[in-house]
PDB file of N, CA and C in Angstrom:
ATOM      1  N   MET V 414     170.700-124.263 -50.292  1.00 77.00           N
ATOM      2  CA  MET V 414     169.192-124.973 -52.023  1.00 77.00           C
ATOM      3  C   MET V 414     168.831-124.473 -51.517  1.00 77.00           C
ATOM      4  N   LYS V 415     168.839-125.918 -50.173  1.00 78.00           N
ATOM      5  CA  LYS V 415     167.403-126.695 -49.499  1.00 78.00           C
ATOM      6  C   LYS V 415     166.937-125.952 -48.664  1.00 78.00           C
ATOM      7  N   THR V 416     167.056-124.671 -47.599  1.00 85.00           N
ATOM      8  CA  THR V 416     167.112-123.972 -47.086  1.00 85.00           C
ATOM      9  C   THR V 416     166.117-123.172 -48.267  1.00 85.00           C
ATOM     10  N   ILE V 417     166.465-122.360 -49.489  1.00 86.00           N
ATOM     11  CA  ILE V 417     165.713-121.520 -50.006  1.00 86.00           C
ATOM     12  C   ILE V 417     164.474-122.368 -50.829  1.00 86.00           C
ATOM     13  N   ARG V 418     164.744-123.833 -51.262  1.00 83.00           N
ATOM     14  CA  ARG V 418     163.490-124.278 -51.702  1.00 83.00           C
ATOM     15  C   ARG V 418     162.889-124.237 -51.010  1.00 83.00           C
ATOM     16  N   PHE V 419     163.207-124.304 -49.356  1.00 86.00           N
ATOM     17  CA  PHE V 419     161.688-124.913 -48.248  1.00 86.00           C
ATOM     18  C   PHE V 419     161.082-123.881 -47.719  1.00 86.00           C
ATOM     19  N   ILE V 420     161.809-122.072 -48.322  1.00 88.00           N
ATOM     20  CA  ILE V 420     160.981-121.333 -47.914  1.00 88.00           C
ATOM     21  C   ILE V 420     160.797-120.919 -48.835  1.00 88.00           C
ATOM     22  N   MET V 421     160.284-121.335 -50.836  1.00 86.00           N
ATOM     23  CA  MET V 421     160.141-121.079 -51.111  1.00 86.00           C
ATOM     24  C   MET V 421     159.111-121.429 -51.227  1.00 86.00           C
ATOM     25  N   VAL V 422     158.754-122.923 -50.300  1.00 86.00           N
ATOM     26  CA  VAL V 422     157.913-123.557 -50.315  1.00 86.00           C
ATOM     27  C   VAL V 422     156.705-123.438 -49.100  1.00 86.00           C
ATOM     28  N   LEU V 423     157.125-123.038 -48.033  1.00 89.00           N
ATOM     29  CA  LEU V 423     156.132-121.633 -47.302  1.00 89.00           C
ATOM     30  C   LEU V 423     155.786-121.182 -47.202  1.00 89.00           C
ATOM     31  N   ALA V 424     156.018-119.580 -48.452  1.00 89.00           N
ATOM     32  CA  ALA V 424     155.900-118.721 -48.831  1.00 89.00           C
ATOM     33  C   ALA V 424     154.905-119.082 -49.742  1.00 89.00           C
ATOM     34  N   ALA V 425     154.375-120.391 -50.878  1.00 86.00           N
ATOM     35  CA  ALA V 425     153.212-120.987 -51.632  1.00 86.00           C
ATOM     36  C   ALA V 425     152.365-121.077 -51.215  1.00 86.00           C
ATOM     37  N   ALA V 426     152.371-121.530 -49.664  1.00 85.00           N
ATOM     38  CA  ALA V 426     151.015-122.229 -48.580  1.00 85.00           C
ATOM     39  C   ALA V 426     150.964-120.648 -48.437  1.00 85.00           C
ATOM     40  N   ALA V 427     151.336-120.078 -47.479  1.00 87.00           N
ATOM     41  CA  ALA V 427     150.921-118.845 -47.212  1.00 87.00           C
ATOM     42  C   ALA V 427     150.281-118.134 -48.559  1.00 87.00           C
ATOM     43  N   GLY V 428     151.010-118.910 -48.786  1.00 83.00           N
ATOM     44  CA  GLY V 428     150.111-117.699 -49.940  1.00 83.00           C
ATOM     45  C   GLY V 428     148.763-117.831 -50.698  1.00 83.00           C
ATOM     46  N   LEU V 429     149.073-119.546 -50.651  1.00 80.00           N
ATOM     47  CA  LEU V 429     147.136-120.085 -50.656  1.00 80.00           C
ATOM     48  C   LEU V 429     146.779-119.888 -49.959  1.00 80.00           C
ATOM     49  N   LEU V 430     147.138-119.196 -48.432  1.00 82.00           N
ATOM     50  CA  LEU V 430     146.260-119.440 -47.354  1.00 82.00           C
ATOM     51  C   LEU V 430     145.437-117.865 -47.525  1.00 82.00           C
ATOM     52  N   PHE V 431     146.545-117.230 -48.511  1.00 80.00           N
ATOM     53  CA  PHE V 431     145.702-115.892 -47.531  1.00 80.00           C
ATOM     54  C   PHE V 431     145.853-115.170 -48.443  1.00 80.00           C
ATOM     55  N   TYR V 432     145.274-115.517 -49.881  1.00 76.00           N
ATOM     56  CA  TYR V 432     145.069-115.356 -51.459  1.00 76.00           C
ATOM     57  C   TYR V 432     144.332-114.947 -50.967  1.00 76.00           C
ATOM     58  N   GLU V 433     143.473-113.562 -51.382  1.00 73.00           N
ATOM     59  CA  GLU V 433     141.941-113.609 -51.183  1.00 73.00           C
ATOM     60  C   GLU V 433     141.169-112.630 -52.727  1.00 73.00           C
ATOM     61  N   PRO V 434     140.750-113.792 -53.513  1.00 68.00           N
ATOM     62  CA  PRO V 434     140.522-114.183 -55.694  1.00 68.00           C
ATOM     63  C   PRO V 434     139.440-113.239 -55.816  1.00 68.00           C
ATOM     64  N   SER V 435     139.799-112.311 -56.426  1.00 66.00           N
ATOM     65  CA  SER V 435     138.796-111.090 -57.242  1.00 66.00           C
ATOM     66  C   SER V 435     137.679-110.774 -58.013  1.00 66.00           C
ATOM     67  N   LYS V 436     137.206-110.810 -58.817  1.00 61.00           N
ATOM     68  CA  LYS V 436     136.581-111.747 -59.456  1.00 61.00           C
ATOM     69  C   LYS V 436     137.014-111.212 -61.675  1.00 61.00           C
ATOM     70  N   ASP V 437     138.221-110.876 -60.667  1.00 62.00           N
ATOM     71  CA  ASP V 437     138.957-110.737 -62.649  1.00 62.00           C
ATOM     72  C   ASP V 437     139.488-112.176 -62.463  1.00 62.00           C
ATOM     73  N   ALA V 438     139.625-112.652 -63.407  1.00 59.00           N
ATOM     74  CA  ALA V 438     140.347-114.002 -64.177  1.00 59.00           C
ATOM     75  C   ALA V 438     141.881-114.074 -63.891  1.00 59.00           C
ATOM     76  N   SER V 439     142.216-113.534 -63.778  1.00 64.00           N
ATOM     77  CA  SER V 439     143.680-113.503 -63.009  1.00 64.00           C
ATOM     78  C   SER V 439     144.184-114.124 -61.475  1.00 64.00           C
ATOM     79  N   SER V 440     143.091-114.126 -61.191  1.00 75.00           N
ATOM     80  CA  SER V 440     143.650-114.711 -60.018  1.00 75.00           C
ATOM     81  C   SER V 440     143.265-116.882 -59.829  1.00 75.00           C
ATOM     82  N   ILE V 441     142.434-117.061 -60.789  1.00 79.00           N
ATOM     83  CA  ILE V 441     142.944-118.177 -61.135  1.00 79.00           C
ATOM     84  C   ILE V 441     144.858-118.368 -61.743  1.00 79.00           C
ATOM     85  N   LEU V 442     144.853-117.996 -62.544  1.00 81.00           N
ATOM     86  CA  LEU V 442     146.383-118.028 -63.154  1.00 81.00           C
ATOM     87  C   LEU V 442     146.732-117.988 -61.611  1.00 81.00           C
ATOM     88  N   ILE V 443     146.865-116.461 -60.917  1.00 80.00           N
ATOM     89  CA  ILE V 443     147.355-116.951 -59.229  1.00 80.00           C
ATOM     90  C   ILE V 443     147.918-117.608 -58.410  1.00 80.00           C
ATOM     91  N   GLU V 444     146.754-119.120 -58.268  1.00 82.00           N
ATOM     92  CA  GLU V 444     146.211-119.397 -57.795  1.00 82.00           C
ATOM     93  C   GLU V 444     147.067-120.593 -58.200  1.00 82.00           C
ATOM     94  N   CYS V 445     146.853-121.165 -59.643  1.00 85.00           N
ATOM     95  CA  CYS V 445     147.499-121.923 -59.939  1.00 85.00           C
ATOM     96  C   CYS V 445     149.020-122.028 -60.134  1.00 85.00           C
ATOM     97  N   LEU V 446     149.483-121.090 -60.189  1.00 86.00           N
ATOM     98  CA  LEU V 446     150.901-120.785 -60.416  1.00 86.00           C
ATOM     99  C   LEU V 446     151.742-120.866 -58.867  1.00 86.00           C
ATOM    100  N   LEU V 447     150.868-120.385 -57.679  1.00 85.00           N
ATOM    101  CA  LEU V 447     150.870-120.964 -56.268  1.00 85.00           C
ATOM    102  C   LEU V 447     151.011-122.178 -56.169  1.00 85.00           C
ATOM    103  N   VAL V 448     149.752-123.395 -56.967  1.00 88.00           N
ATOM    104  CA  VAL V 448     149.737-124.627 -56.641  1.00 88.00           C
ATOM    105  C   VAL V 448     151.252-125.390 -56.835  1.00 88.00           C
ATOM    106  N   LEU V 449     151.041-125.165 -58.376  1.00 90.00           N
ATOM    107  CA  LEU V 449     152.737-124.937 -59.268  1.00 90.00           C
ATOM    108  C   LEU V 449     153.695-125.174 -58.725  1.00 90.00           C
ATOM    109  N   VAL V 450     153.979-123.770 -57.325  1.00 88.00           N
ATOM    110  CA  VAL V 450     155.511-123.894 -56.845  1.00 88.00           C
ATOM    111  C   VAL V 450     155.296-124.660 -55.678  1.00 88.00           C
ATOM    112  N   PHE V 451     154.653-124.638 -54.909  1.00 87.00           N
ATOM    113  CA  PHE V 451     153.718-125.734 -53.717  1.00 87.00           C
ATOM    114  C   PHE V 451     154.448-126.801 -54.297  1.00 87.00           C
ATOM    115  N   MET V 452     154.001-127.770 -55.404  1.00 89.00           N
ATOM    116  CA  MET V 452     153.271-128.879 -55.448  1.00 89.00           C
ATOM    117  C   MET V 452     155.421-129.702 -56.318  1.00 89.00           C
ATOM    118  N   PHE V 453     156.314-128.304 -56.677  1.00 89.00           N
ATOM    119  CA  PHE V 453     157.292-128.741 -57.674  1.00 89.00           C
ATOM    120  C   PHE V 453     158.311-128.801 -56.386  1.00 89.00           C
ATOM    121  N   GLY V 454     157.947-127.480 -55.224  1.00 87.00           N
ATOM    122  CA  GLY V 454     158.817-127.786 -54.603  1.00 87.00           C
ATOM    123  C   GLY V 454     159.112-128.256 -53.219  1.00 87.00           C
ATOM    124  N   MET V 455     157.812-129.334 -53.141  1.00 86.00           N
ATOM    125  CA  MET V 455     157.201-130.019 -52.596  1.00 86.00           C
ATOM    126  C   MET V 455     157.979-131.421 -52.932  1.00 86.00           C
ATOM    127  N   MET V 456     158.166-131.938 -53.806  1.00 87.00           N
ATOM    128  CA  MET V 456     158.671-132.685 -55.057  1.00 87.00           C
ATOM    129  C   MET V 456     159.995-132.519 -54.362  1.00 87.00           C
ATOM    130  N   LYS V 457     161.146-131.973 -55.023  1.00 84.00           N
ATOM    131  CA  LYS V 457     162.505-131.219 -54.889  1.00 84.00           C
ATOM    132  C   LYS V 457     162.409-131.366 -53.368  1.00 84.00           C
ATOM    133  N   LEU V 458     162.347-131.006 -52.560  1.00 82.00           N
ATOM    134  CA  LEU V 458     162.712-131.424 -50.911  1.00 82.00           C
ATOM    135  C   LEU V 458     162.607-132.629 -50.744  1.00 82.00           C
ATOM    136  N   SER V 459     161.391-133.402 -50.957  1.00 83.00           N
ATOM    137  CA  SER V 459     161.156-135.073 -50.757  1.00 83.00           C
ATOM    138  C   SER V 459     161.789-135.870 -51.179  1.00 83.00           C
ATOM    139  N   ALA V 460     163.049-135.577 -52.655  1.00 82.00           N
ATOM    140  CA  ALA V 460     163.639-136.165 -53.939  1.00 82.00           C
ATOM    141  C   ALA V 460     164.616-136.875 -53.186  1.00 82.00           C
ATOM    142  N   LYS V 461     165.505-136.180 -51.061  1.00 76.00           N
ATOM    143  CA  LYS V 461     165.986-136.822 -50.874  1.00 76.00           C
ATOM    144  C   LYS V 461     165.492-137.671 -49.769  1.00 76.00           C
ATOM    145  N   THR V 462     164.354-138.142 -49.373  1.00 77.00           N
ATOM    146  CA  THR V 462     163.872-138.750 -48.254  1.00 77.00           C
ATOM    147  C   THR V 462     164.021-140.213 -49.004  1.00 77.00           C
ATOM    148  N   PRO V 463     164.964-140.975 -47.922  1.00 77.00           N
ATOM    149  CA  PRO V 463     165.125-142.422 -47.835  1.00 77.00           C
ATOM    150  C   PRO V 463     163.582-143.414 -47.937  1.00 77.00           C
ATOM    151  N   SER V 464     163.974-143.961 -48.867  1.00 74.00           N
ATOM    152  CA  SER V 464     162.532-144.827 -48.355  1.00 74.00           C
ATOM    153  C   SER V 464     162.570-145.510 -47.433  1.00 74.00           C
ATOM    154  N   LYS V 465     161.361-145.465 -46.653  1.00 76.00           N
ATOM    155  CA  LYS V 465     161.082-147.138 -45.571  1.00 76.00           C
ATOM    156  C   LYS V 465     161.461-148.794 -47.047  1.00 76.00           C
ATOM    157  N   GLU V 466     161.720-148.686 -47.634  1.00 74.00           N
ATOM    158  CA  GLU V 466     161.467-150.005 -48.014  1.00 74.00           C
ATOM    159  C   GLU V 466     162.607-150.520 -47.848  1.00 74.00           C
ATOM    160  N   THR V 467     163.779-151.538 -47.584  1.00 71.00           N
ATOM    161  CA  THR V 467     164.867-152.176 -47.545  1.00 71.00           C
ATOM    162  C   THR V 467     164.159-152.587 -48.446  1.00 71.00           C
ATOM    163  N   GLU V 468     165.530-152.808 -49.407  1.00 66.00           N
ATOM    164  CA  GLU V 468     165.641-153.798 -50.580  1.00 66.00           C
ATOM    165  C   GLU V 468     165.610-154.920 -50.087  1.00 66.00           C
ATOM    166  N   LYS V 469     165.453-156.232 -50.418  1.00 66.00           N
ATOM    167  CA  LYS V 469     165.578-158.171 -49.841  1.00 66.00           C
ATOM    168  C   LYS V 469     165.886-158.841 -51.202  1.00 66.00           C
ATOM    169  N   PRO V 470     166.702-159.387 -50.511  1.00 63.00           N
ATOM    170  CA  PRO V 470     167.295-160.248 -51.632  1.00 63.00           C
ATOM    171  C   PRO V 470     165.993-161.586 -52.369  1.00 63.00           C
ATOM    172  N   GLU V 471     166.228-161.803 -53.517  1.00 65.00           N
ATOM    173  CA  GLU V 471     165.797-162.279 -54.730  1.00 65.00           C
ATOM    174  C   GLU V 471     166.077-163.419 -54.706  1.00 65.00           C
ATOM    175  N   ASP V 472     166.577-164.277 -52.793  1.00 62.00           N
ATOM    176  CA  ASP V 472     166.484-165.782 -53.037  1.00 62.00           C
ATOM    177  C   ASP V 472     165.249-166.558 -52.564  1.00 62.00           C
ATOM    178  N   HIS V 473     163.765-165.603 -52.436  1.00 61.00           N
ATOM    179  CA  HIS V 473     162.895-166.684 -51.900  1.00 61.00           C
ATOM    180  C   HIS V 473     162.366-165.945 -52.906  1.00 61.00           C
ATOM    181  N   VAL V 474     162.306-166.160 -54.061  1.00 58.00           N
ATOM    182  CA  VAL V 474     161.591-166.436 -55.742  1.00 58.00           C
ATOM    183  C   VAL V 474     161.516-167.454 -55.508  1.00 58.00           C
TER     184      VAL V 474
END
């Protein structure tokens, strides 16, 4: 599943890079859709990344 999401993010990024908008109104919708797919994919991929901040004991309070 992680591989599929990674490919999906790469495809959305490539689509954003190589998409040449034409003069019709649908180009804005296509760009918005590609950005949403990219952001959603990155969110799902980075959800499992552990935080750098470790839990500290609360005895210093």
